[in-house]
Short mmCIF file of C-alpha atoms in Angstrom, two decimals:
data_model
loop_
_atom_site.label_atom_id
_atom_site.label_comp_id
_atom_site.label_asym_id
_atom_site.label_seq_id
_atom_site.Cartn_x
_atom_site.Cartn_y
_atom_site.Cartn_z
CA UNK A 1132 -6.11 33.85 -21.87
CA UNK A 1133 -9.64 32.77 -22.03
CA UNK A 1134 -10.19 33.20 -25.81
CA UNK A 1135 -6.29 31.34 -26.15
CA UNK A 1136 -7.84 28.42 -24.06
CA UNK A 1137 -10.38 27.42 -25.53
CA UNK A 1138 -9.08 27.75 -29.45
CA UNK A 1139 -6.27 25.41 -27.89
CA UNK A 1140 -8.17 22.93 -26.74
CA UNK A 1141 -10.25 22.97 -29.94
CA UNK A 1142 -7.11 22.56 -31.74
CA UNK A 1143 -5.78 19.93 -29.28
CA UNK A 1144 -8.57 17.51 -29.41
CA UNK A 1145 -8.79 17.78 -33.90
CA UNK A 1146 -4.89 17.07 -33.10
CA UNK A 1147 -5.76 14.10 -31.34
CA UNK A 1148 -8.15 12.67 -33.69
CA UNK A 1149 -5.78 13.52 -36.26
CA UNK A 1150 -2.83 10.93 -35.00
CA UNK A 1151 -5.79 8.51 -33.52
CA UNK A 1152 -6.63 7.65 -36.95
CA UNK A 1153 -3.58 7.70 -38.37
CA UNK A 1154 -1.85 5.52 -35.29
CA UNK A 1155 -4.53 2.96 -35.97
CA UNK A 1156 -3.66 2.54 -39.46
CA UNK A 1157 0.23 2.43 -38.80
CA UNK A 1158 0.01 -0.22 -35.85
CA UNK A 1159 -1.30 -3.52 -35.40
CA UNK A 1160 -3.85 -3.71 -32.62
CA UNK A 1161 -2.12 -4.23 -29.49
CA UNK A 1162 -4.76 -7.48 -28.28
CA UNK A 1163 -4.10 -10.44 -29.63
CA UNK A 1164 -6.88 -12.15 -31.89
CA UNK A 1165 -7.38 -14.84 -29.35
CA UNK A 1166 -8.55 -12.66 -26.64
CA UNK A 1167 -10.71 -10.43 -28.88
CA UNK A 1168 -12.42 -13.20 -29.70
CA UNK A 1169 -12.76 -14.20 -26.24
CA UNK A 1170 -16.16 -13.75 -24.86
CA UNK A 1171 -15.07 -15.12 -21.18
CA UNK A 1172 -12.45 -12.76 -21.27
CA UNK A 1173 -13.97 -10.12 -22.78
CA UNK A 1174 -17.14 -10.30 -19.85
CA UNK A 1175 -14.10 -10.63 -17.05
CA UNK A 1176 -12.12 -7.38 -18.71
CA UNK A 1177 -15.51 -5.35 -18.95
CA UNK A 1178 -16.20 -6.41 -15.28
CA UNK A 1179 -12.86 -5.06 -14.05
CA UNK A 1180 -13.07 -1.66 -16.41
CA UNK A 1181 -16.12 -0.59 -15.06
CA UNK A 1182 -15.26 0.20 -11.17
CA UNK A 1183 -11.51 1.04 -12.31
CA UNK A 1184 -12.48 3.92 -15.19
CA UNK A 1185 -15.45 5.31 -12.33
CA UNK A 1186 -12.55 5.45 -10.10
CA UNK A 1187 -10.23 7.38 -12.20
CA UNK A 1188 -12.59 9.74 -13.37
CA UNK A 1189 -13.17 10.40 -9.45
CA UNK A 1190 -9.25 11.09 -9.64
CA UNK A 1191 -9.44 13.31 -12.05
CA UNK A 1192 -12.11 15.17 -11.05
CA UNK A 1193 -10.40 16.74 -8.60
CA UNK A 1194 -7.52 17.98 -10.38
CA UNK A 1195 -8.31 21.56 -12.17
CA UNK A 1196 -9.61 23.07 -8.67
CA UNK A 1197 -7.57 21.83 -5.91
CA UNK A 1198 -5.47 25.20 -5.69
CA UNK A 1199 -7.83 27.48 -6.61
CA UNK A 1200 -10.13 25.87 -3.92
CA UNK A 1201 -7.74 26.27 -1.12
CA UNK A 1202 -7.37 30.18 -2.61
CA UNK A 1203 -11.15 30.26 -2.84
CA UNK A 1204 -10.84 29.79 1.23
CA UNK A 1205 -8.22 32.57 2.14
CA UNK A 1206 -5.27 30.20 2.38
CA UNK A 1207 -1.78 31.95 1.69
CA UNK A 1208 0.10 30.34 -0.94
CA UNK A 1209 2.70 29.23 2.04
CA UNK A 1210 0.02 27.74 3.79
CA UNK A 1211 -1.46 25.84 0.52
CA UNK A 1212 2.10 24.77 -0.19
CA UNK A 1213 2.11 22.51 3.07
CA UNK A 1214 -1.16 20.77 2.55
CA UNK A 1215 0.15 19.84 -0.77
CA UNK A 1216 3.37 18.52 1.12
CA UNK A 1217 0.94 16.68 3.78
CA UNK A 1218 -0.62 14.89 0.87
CA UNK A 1219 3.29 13.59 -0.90
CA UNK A 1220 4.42 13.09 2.42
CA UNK A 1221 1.69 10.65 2.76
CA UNK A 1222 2.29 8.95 -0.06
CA UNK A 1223 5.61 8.27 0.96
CA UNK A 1224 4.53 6.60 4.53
CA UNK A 1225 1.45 5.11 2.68
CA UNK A 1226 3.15 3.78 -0.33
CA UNK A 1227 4.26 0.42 1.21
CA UNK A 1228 1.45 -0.22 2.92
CA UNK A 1229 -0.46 0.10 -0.22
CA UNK A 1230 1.40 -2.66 -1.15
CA UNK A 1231 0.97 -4.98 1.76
CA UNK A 1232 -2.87 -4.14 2.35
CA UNK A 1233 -4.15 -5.94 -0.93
CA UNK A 1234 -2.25 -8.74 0.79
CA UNK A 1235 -3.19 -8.56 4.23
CA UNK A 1236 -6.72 -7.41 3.79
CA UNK A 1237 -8.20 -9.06 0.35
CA UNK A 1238 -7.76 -7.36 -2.65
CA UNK A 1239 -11.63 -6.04 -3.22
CA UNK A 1240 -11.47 -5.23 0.72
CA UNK A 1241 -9.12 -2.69 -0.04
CA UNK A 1242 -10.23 -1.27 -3.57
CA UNK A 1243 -13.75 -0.65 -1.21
CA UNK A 1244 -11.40 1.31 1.43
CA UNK A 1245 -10.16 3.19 -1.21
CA UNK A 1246 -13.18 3.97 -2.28
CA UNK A 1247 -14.48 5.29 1.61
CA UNK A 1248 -11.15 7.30 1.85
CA UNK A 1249 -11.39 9.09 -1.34
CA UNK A 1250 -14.95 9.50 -0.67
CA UNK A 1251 -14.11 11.06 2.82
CA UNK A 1252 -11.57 12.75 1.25
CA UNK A 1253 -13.49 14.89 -0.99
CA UNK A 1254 -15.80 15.75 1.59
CA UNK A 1255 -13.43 17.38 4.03
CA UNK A 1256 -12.92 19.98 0.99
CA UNK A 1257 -16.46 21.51 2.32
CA UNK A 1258 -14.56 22.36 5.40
CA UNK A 1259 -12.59 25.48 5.84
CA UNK A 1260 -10.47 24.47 9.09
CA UNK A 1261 -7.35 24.23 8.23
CA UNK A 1262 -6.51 20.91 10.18
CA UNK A 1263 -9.24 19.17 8.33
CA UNK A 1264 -8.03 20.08 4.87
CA UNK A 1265 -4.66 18.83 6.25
CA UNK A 1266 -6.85 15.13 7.11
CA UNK A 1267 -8.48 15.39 3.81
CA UNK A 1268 -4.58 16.02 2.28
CA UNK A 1269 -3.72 12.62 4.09
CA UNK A 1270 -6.63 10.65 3.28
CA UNK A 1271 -5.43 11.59 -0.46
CA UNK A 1272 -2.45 10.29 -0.30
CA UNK A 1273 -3.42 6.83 1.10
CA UNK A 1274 -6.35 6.69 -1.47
CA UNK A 1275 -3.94 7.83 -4.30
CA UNK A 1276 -1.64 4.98 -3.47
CA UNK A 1277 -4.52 2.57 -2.86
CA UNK A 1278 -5.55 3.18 -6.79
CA UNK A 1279 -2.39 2.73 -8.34
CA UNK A 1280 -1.89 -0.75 -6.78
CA UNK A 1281 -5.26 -2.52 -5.08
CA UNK A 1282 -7.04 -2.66 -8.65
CA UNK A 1283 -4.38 -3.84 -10.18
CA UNK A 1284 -3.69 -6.52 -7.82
CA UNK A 1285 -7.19 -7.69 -8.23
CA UNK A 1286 -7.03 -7.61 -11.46
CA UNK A 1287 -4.12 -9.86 -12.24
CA UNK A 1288 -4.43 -12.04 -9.28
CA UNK A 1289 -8.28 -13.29 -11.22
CA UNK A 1290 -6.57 -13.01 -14.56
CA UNK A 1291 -3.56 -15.80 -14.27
CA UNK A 1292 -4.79 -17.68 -10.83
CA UNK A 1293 -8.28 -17.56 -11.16
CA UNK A 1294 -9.48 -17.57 -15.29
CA UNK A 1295 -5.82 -19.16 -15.91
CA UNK A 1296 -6.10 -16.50 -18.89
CA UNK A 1297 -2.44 -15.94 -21.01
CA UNK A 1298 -0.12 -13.79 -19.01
CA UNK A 1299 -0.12 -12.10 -22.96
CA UNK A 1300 -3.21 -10.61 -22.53
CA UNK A 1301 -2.77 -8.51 -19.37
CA UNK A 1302 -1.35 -5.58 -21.09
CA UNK A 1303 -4.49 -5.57 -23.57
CA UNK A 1304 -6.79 -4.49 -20.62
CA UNK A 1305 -4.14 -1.72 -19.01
CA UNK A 1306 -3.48 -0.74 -22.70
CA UNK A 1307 -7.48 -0.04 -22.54
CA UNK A 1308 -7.70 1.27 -19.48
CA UNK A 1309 -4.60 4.32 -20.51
CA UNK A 1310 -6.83 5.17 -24.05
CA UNK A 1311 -9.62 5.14 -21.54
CA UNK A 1312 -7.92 7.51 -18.97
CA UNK A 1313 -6.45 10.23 -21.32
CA UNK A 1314 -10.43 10.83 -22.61
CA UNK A 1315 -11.46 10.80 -19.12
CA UNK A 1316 -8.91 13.31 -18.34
CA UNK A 1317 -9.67 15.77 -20.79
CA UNK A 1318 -13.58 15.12 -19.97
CA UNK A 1319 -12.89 15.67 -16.31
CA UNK A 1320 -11.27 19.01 -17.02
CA UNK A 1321 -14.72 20.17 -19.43
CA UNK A 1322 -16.98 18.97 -16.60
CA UNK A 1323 -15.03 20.45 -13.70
CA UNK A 1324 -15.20 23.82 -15.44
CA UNK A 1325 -19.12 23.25 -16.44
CA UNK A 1326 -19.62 23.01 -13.10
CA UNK A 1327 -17.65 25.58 -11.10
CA UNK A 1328 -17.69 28.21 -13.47
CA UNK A 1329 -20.56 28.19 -15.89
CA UNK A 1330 -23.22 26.89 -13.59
CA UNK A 1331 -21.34 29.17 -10.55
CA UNK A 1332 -21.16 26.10 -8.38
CA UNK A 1333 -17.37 27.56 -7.11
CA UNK A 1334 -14.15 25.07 -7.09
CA UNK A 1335 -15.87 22.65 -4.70
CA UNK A 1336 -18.66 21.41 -6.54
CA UNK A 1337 -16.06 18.77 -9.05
CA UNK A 1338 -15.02 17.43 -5.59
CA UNK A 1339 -18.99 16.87 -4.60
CA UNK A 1340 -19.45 15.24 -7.55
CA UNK A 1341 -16.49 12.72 -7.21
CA UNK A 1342 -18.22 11.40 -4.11
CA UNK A 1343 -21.29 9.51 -6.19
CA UNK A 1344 -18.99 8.62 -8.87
CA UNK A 1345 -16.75 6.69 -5.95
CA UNK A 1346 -20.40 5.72 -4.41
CA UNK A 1347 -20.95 4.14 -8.22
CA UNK A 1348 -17.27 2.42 -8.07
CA UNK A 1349 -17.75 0.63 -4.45
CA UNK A 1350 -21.13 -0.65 -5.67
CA UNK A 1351 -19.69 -2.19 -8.98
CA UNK A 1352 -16.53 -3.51 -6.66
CA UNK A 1353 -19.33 -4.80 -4.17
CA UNK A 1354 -21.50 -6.45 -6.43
CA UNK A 1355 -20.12 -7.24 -9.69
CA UNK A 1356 -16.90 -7.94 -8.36
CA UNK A 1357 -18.35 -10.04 -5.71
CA UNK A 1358 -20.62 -11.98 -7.95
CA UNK A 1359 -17.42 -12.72 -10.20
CA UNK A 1360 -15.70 -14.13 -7.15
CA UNK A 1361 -18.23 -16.52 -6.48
CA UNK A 1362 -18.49 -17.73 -9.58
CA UNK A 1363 -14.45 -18.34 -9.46
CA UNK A 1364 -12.08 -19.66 -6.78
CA UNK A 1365 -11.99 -17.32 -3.73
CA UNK A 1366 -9.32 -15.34 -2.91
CA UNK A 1367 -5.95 -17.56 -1.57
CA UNK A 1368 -5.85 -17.29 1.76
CA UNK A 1369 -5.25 -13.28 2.57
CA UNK A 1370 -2.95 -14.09 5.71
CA UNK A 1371 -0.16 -16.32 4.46
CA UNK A 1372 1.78 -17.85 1.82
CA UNK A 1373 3.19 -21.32 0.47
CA UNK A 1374 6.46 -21.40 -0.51
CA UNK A 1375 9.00 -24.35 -1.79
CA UNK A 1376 11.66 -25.36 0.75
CA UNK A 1377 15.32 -26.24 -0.40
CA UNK A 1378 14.39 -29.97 1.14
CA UNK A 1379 11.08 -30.52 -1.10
CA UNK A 1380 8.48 -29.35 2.15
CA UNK A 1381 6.67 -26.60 2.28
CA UNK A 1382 6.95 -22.82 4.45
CA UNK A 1383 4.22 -20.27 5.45
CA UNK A 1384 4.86 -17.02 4.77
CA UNK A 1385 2.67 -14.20 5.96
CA UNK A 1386 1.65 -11.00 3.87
CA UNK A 1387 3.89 -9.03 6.09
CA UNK A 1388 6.99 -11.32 5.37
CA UNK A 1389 6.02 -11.24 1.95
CA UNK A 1390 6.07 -7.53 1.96
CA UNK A 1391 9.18 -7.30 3.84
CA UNK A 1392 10.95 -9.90 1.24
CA UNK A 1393 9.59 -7.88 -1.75
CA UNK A 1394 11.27 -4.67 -0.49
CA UNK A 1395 14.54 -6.78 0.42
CA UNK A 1396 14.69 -8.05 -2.88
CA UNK A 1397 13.89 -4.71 -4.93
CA UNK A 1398 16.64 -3.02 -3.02
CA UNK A 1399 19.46 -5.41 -4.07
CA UNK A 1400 17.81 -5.53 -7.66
CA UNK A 1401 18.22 -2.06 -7.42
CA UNK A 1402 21.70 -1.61 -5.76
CA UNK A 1403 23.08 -4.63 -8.28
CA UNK A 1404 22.33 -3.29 -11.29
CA UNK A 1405 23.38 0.19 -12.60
CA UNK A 1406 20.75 0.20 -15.45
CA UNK A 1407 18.06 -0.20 -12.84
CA UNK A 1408 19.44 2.66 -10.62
CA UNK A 1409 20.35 4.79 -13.67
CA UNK A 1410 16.15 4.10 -14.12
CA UNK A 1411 15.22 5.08 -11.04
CA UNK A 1412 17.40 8.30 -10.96
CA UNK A 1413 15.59 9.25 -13.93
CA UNK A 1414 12.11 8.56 -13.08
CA UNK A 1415 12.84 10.58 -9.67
CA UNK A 1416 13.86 13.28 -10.82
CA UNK A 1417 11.32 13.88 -14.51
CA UNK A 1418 8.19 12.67 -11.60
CA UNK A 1419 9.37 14.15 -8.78
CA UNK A 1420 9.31 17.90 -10.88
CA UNK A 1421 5.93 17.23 -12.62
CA UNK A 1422 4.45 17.34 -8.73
CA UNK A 1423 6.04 20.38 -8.24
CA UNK A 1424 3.80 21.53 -11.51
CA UNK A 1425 0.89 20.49 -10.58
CA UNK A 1426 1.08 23.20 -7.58
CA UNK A 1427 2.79 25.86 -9.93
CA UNK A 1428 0.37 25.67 -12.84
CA UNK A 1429 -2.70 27.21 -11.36
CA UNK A 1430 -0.63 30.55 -9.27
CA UNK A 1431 1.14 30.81 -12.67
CA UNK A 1432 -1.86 30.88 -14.67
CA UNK A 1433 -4.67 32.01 -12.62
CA UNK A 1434 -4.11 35.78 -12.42
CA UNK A 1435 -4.34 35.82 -15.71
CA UNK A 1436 -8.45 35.21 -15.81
CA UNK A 1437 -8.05 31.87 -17.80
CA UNK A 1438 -10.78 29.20 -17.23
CA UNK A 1439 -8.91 26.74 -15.12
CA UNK A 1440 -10.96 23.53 -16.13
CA UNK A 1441 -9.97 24.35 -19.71
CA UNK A 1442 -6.65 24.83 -18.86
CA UNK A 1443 -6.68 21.46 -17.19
CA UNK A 1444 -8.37 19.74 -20.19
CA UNK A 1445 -5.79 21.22 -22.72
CA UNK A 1446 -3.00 19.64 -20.37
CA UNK A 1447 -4.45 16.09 -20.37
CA UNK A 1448 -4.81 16.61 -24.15
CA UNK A 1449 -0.95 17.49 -24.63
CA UNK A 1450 -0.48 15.04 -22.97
CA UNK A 1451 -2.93 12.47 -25.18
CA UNK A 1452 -0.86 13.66 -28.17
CA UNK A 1453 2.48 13.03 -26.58
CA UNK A 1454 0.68 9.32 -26.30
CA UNK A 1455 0.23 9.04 -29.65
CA UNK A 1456 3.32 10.64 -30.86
CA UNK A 1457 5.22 7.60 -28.81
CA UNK A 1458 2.96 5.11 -30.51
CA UNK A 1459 3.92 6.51 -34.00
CA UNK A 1460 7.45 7.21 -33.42
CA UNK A 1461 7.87 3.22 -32.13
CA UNK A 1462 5.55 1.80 -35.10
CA UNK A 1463 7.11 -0.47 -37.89
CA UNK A 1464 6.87 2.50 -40.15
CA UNK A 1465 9.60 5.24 -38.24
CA UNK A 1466 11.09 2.30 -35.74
CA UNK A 1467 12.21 4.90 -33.24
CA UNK A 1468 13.67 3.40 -29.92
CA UNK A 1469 11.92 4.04 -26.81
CA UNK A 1470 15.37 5.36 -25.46
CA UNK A 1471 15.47 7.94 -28.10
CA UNK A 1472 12.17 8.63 -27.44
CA UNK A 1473 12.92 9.21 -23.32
CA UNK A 1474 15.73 11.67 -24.29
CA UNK A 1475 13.20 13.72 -26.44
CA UNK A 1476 10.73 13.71 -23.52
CA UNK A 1477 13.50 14.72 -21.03
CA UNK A 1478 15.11 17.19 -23.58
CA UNK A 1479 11.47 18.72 -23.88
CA UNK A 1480 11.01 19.09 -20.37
CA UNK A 1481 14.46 20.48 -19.76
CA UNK A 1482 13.37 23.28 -22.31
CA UNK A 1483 9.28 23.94 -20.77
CA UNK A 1484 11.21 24.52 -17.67
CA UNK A 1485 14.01 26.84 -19.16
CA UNK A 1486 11.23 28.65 -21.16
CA UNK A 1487 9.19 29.18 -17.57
CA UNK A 1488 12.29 30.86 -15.71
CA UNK A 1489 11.76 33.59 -18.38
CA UNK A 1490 8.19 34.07 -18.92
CA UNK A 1491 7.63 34.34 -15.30
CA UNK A 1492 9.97 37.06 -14.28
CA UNK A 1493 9.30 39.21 -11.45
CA UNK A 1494 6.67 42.11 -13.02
CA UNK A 1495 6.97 40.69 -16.26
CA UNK A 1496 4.25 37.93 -16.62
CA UNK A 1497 4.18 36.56 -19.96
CA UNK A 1498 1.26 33.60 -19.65
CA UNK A 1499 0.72 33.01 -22.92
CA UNK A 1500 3.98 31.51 -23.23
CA UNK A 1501 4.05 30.00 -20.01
CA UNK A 1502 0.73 28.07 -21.11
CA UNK A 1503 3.00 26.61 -24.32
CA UNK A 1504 5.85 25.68 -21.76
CA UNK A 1505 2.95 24.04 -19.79
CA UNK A 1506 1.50 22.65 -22.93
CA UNK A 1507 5.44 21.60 -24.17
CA UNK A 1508 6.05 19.48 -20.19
CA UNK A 1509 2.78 17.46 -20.46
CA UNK A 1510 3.89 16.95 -24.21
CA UNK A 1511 6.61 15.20 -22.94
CA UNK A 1512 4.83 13.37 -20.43
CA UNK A 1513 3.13 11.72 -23.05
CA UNK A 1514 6.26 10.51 -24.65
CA UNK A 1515 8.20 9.78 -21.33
CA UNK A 1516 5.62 7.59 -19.47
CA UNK A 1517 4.94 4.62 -22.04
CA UNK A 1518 8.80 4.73 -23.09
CA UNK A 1519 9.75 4.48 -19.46
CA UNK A 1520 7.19 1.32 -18.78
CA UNK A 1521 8.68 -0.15 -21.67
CA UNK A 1522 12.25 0.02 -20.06
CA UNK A 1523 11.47 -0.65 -16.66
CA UNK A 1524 9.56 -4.22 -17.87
CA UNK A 1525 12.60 -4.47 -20.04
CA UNK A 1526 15.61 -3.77 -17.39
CA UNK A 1527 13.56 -5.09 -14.01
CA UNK A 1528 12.63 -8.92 -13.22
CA UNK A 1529 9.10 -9.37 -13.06
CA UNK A 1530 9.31 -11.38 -9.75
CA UNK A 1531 10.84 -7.76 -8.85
CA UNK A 1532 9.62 -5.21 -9.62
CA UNK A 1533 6.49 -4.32 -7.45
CA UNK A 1534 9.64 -4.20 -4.75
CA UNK A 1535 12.13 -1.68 -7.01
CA UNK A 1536 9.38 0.79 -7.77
CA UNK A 1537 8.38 1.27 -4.43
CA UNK A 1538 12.06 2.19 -4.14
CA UNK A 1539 11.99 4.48 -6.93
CA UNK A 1540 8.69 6.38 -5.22
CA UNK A 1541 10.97 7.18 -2.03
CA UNK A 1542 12.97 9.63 -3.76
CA UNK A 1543 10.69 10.71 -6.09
CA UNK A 1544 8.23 12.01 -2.91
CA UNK A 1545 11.15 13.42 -1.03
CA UNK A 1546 12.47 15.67 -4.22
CA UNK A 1547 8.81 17.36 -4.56
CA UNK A 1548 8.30 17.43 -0.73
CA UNK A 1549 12.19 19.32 -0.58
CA UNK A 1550 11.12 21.32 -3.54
CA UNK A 1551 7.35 22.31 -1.74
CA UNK A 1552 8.95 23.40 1.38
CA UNK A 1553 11.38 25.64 -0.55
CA UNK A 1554 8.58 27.57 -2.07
CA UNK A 1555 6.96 27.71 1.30
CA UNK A 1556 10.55 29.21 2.49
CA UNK A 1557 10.11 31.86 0.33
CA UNK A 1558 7.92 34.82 -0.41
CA UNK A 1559 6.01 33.17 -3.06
CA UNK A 1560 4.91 35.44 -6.05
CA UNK A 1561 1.36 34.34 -8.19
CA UNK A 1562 3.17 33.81 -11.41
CA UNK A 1563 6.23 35.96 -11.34
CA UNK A 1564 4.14 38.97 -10.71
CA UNK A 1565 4.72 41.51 -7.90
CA UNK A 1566 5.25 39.45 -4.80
CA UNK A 1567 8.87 37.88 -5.85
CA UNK A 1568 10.44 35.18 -7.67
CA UNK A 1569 10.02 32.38 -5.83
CA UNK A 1570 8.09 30.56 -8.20
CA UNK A 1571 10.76 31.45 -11.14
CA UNK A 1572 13.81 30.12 -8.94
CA UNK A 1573 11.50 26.70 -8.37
CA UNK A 1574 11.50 26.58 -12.21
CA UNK A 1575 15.35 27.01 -12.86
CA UNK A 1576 15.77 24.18 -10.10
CA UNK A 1577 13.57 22.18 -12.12
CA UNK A 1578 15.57 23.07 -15.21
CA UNK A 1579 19.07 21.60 -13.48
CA UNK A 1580 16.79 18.40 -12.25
CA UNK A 1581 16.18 17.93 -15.97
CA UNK A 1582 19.75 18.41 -17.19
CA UNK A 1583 20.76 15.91 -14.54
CA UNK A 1584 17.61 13.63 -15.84
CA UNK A 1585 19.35 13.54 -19.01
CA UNK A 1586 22.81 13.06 -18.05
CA UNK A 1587 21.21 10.01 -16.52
CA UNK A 1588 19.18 8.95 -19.47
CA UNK A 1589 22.59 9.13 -21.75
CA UNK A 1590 24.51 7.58 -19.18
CA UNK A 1591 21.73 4.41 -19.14
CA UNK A 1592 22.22 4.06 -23.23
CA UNK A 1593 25.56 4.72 -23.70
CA UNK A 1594 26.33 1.59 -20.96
CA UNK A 1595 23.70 -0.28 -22.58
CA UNK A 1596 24.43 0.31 -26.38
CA UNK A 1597 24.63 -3.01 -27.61
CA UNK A 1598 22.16 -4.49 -25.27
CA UNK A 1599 19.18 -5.86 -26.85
CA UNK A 1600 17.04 -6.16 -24.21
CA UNK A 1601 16.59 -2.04 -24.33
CA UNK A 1602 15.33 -2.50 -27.33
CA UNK A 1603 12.29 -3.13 -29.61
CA UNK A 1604 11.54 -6.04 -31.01
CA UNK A 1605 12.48 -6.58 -35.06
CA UNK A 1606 14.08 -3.37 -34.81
CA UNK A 1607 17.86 -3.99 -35.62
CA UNK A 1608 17.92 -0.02 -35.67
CA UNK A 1609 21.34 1.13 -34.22
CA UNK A 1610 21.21 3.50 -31.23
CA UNK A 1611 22.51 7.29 -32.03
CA UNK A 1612 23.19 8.62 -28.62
#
């Protein structure tokens, strides 16, 4: 496994060069002219990118050695199953607040608290008490949903009400920050190994290190950030909200109204419209299994003597391609539909997962091939998340949909939380080898979850065949379900 590791992520990242150059020369650049040429927008985007990238690569730092970590410490795999169910459990109680707190707070208030929680966070991995890994777990979860909406908030709230820059130009900086985030990724996994296994720091030291780098992000958020607000109009007023009246006057509506009327609203967007729940079925159930992997991949592997943080890298790499694959399958040149695309990426799963119930049979361990089905699901990753953005901007109101996707993460949570405390309800094996086959049953549920995934997916195209808003634009292509 070791030698296998490393000649894949060799051939991994020459792959991803490979369809880089050739993606670039079959697609138009995705920002417009206008804002390239921008030099106030340009300053404002560069501004935002720096504290957002630091605080990904933080993320990502501490994904190759979170398992092994809690193994490192004499943790049965029972026991390690529950923190990771702490930390999606409080995601789900944390997710809506995440929401409001940008709101409520100030929107650089909070991207600072999620820089102190992640911070404190990664520090409680030093400890070996069990109750303080299970704080740490929590902490996670309110700092993971922290990142995926404060920055953001920020971000577009100084973009359209602050620079009045083109609502067109948004995507150009996200579509920056993703290119941005797959490198990190893959980088994260290199360093992460670099330091716990060549310098023989152990699985602790990536988490030490993500403390300066969040250190690094709160400054930038502190300073730059706060230098940038002065320079603009300040924040609108964090508490409340002025709304039209059906007589011509004027309402207040506080940040938790707001919150509660954003939540109202998804849930009838969602309960009106069977595309959008047909969406949402789908995203729970392809997410909701890919959290389950993330506690599977390193018991499956690790027994095996493979370096972990190369492991990791060749994931976020498969996943790079799978990226780039999506980009040239949609581009002028092959004009594939992003709803072909999602079946391929749910078809793909469906098979990593079929492939796993095999290779990791009870006292006969194959992890070669259970690296290629690993390799094969973060493949499809790559295709499935920018063909389901596409749809879910295409199928969900704007004004919406901060409201149905917080719907959409309820479920999603509760499957891998259900799924977790399964495997802790069993006698869990370390890869399918002598302790039982827990681990291969999770797979084969995961297997039905994708079958269902894509009964869902076909379902969503075959009742929206003729309907143009599922598809790309200048592409008369007709859909082959």
């Amino acid at each position: 496994m070791l030698v296998t590791a490393y000649l894949a992520i060799v051939f991994l990242l020459a792959l991803c060069v490979g369809l880089e150059l050739t993606a670039r020369r079959l697609t138009p650049p995705q920002s417009t002219p206008t804002a390239v040429a921008n030099p106030a927008f340009r300053g404002f985007q560069a501004i935002f990118l720096r504290a957002y990238l630091l605080a990904l690569w933080a993320d990502w730092l501490q994904g190759p050695y979170l398992y092994k970590l809690y193994l490192h410490y004499s943790f049965l795999e029972s026991q390690i199953a529950i923190l990771y169910v702490c930390g999606l459990a409080s995601c789900v109680l944390f997710a809506p607040f995440a929401g409001w707190l940008p709101q409520a707070l100030g929107r650089r208030q909070t991207c600072l608290l999620f820089c102190l929680s992640y911070s404190a966070c990664c520090l409680t991995k030093l400890s070996r008490d069990y109750f303080v890994l299970i704080v740490g777990r929590i902490l996670g979860g309110l700092s993971t949903s922290l990142l995926s909406t404060a920055f953001e908030a920020w971000y577009v709230h100084r973009h359209v009400d602050v620079h009045d820059f083109p609502k067109e130009w948004i995507p150009s900086t996200f579509t920056k920050a993703a290119t941005w985030n797959h490198g990190l990724a893959v980088g994260a996994g290199l360093v992460a190994n670099l330091l716990a296994e060549w310098l023989h720091l152990g699985p602790v030291a990536p988490f030490l290190l993500a403390v300066p780098c969040l250190a690094c992000c709160g400054w930038v958020v502190l300073t730059d950030w706060g230098k940038e607000e002065a320079q603009g109009v300040p924040e609108v007023d964090k508490q409340t909200l002025l709304i039209g009246t059906p007589n011509g006057g004027v309402t207040h509506l506080s940040a938790k109204a707001r919150f509660s009327r954003s939540c109202h609203e998804g849930l009838r967007c969602l309960l009106s419209d069977r595309r959008v729940m047909l969406l949402g079925g789908v995203q729970a159930l392809f997410e909701s299994v890919l959290y389950i992997f993330v506690f599977l991949w390193t018991p499956v592997l690790d027994p095996h003597g493979p370096p972990l943080g190369i492991v990791f890298s060749c994931l976020m790499a498969a996943s790079m391609v799978g990226s780039l694959l999506y980009r040239l399958a949609t581009s002028t040149q092959y004009r594939l539909q992003p709803g072909h695309v999602l079946c391929l990426a749910v078809l793909m799963a469906f098979f990593s997962f079929f492939m796993l119930t095999f290779s990791t049979a009870p006292g006969q361990p194959r992890p070669h091939e259970s690296f290629l089905a690993f390799l094969l699901l973060e493949l499809a990753c790559g295709l499935y998340f920018p063909a389901v953005s596409f749809l879910q901007g295409r199928v969900i109101p704007e004004e919406k949909r901060a409201g149905v996707l917080a719907w959409f993460r309820f479920p999603l949570h509760l499957l891998a939380c259900l799924g977790l405390l399964a495997l802790h309800g069993e006698v869990l094996g370390t890869g399918g080898g002598e302790g039982g086959g827990g681990t291969r049953h999770m797979f084969g549920g995961c297997a039905v979850m994708m079958l269902a995934a894509l009964m869902a997916v076909v379902s969503l195209f075959t009742l929206g065949r003729n309907d143009t808003d599922l598809r790309l634009e200048g592409n008369r292509a007709e859909w082959e379900l």
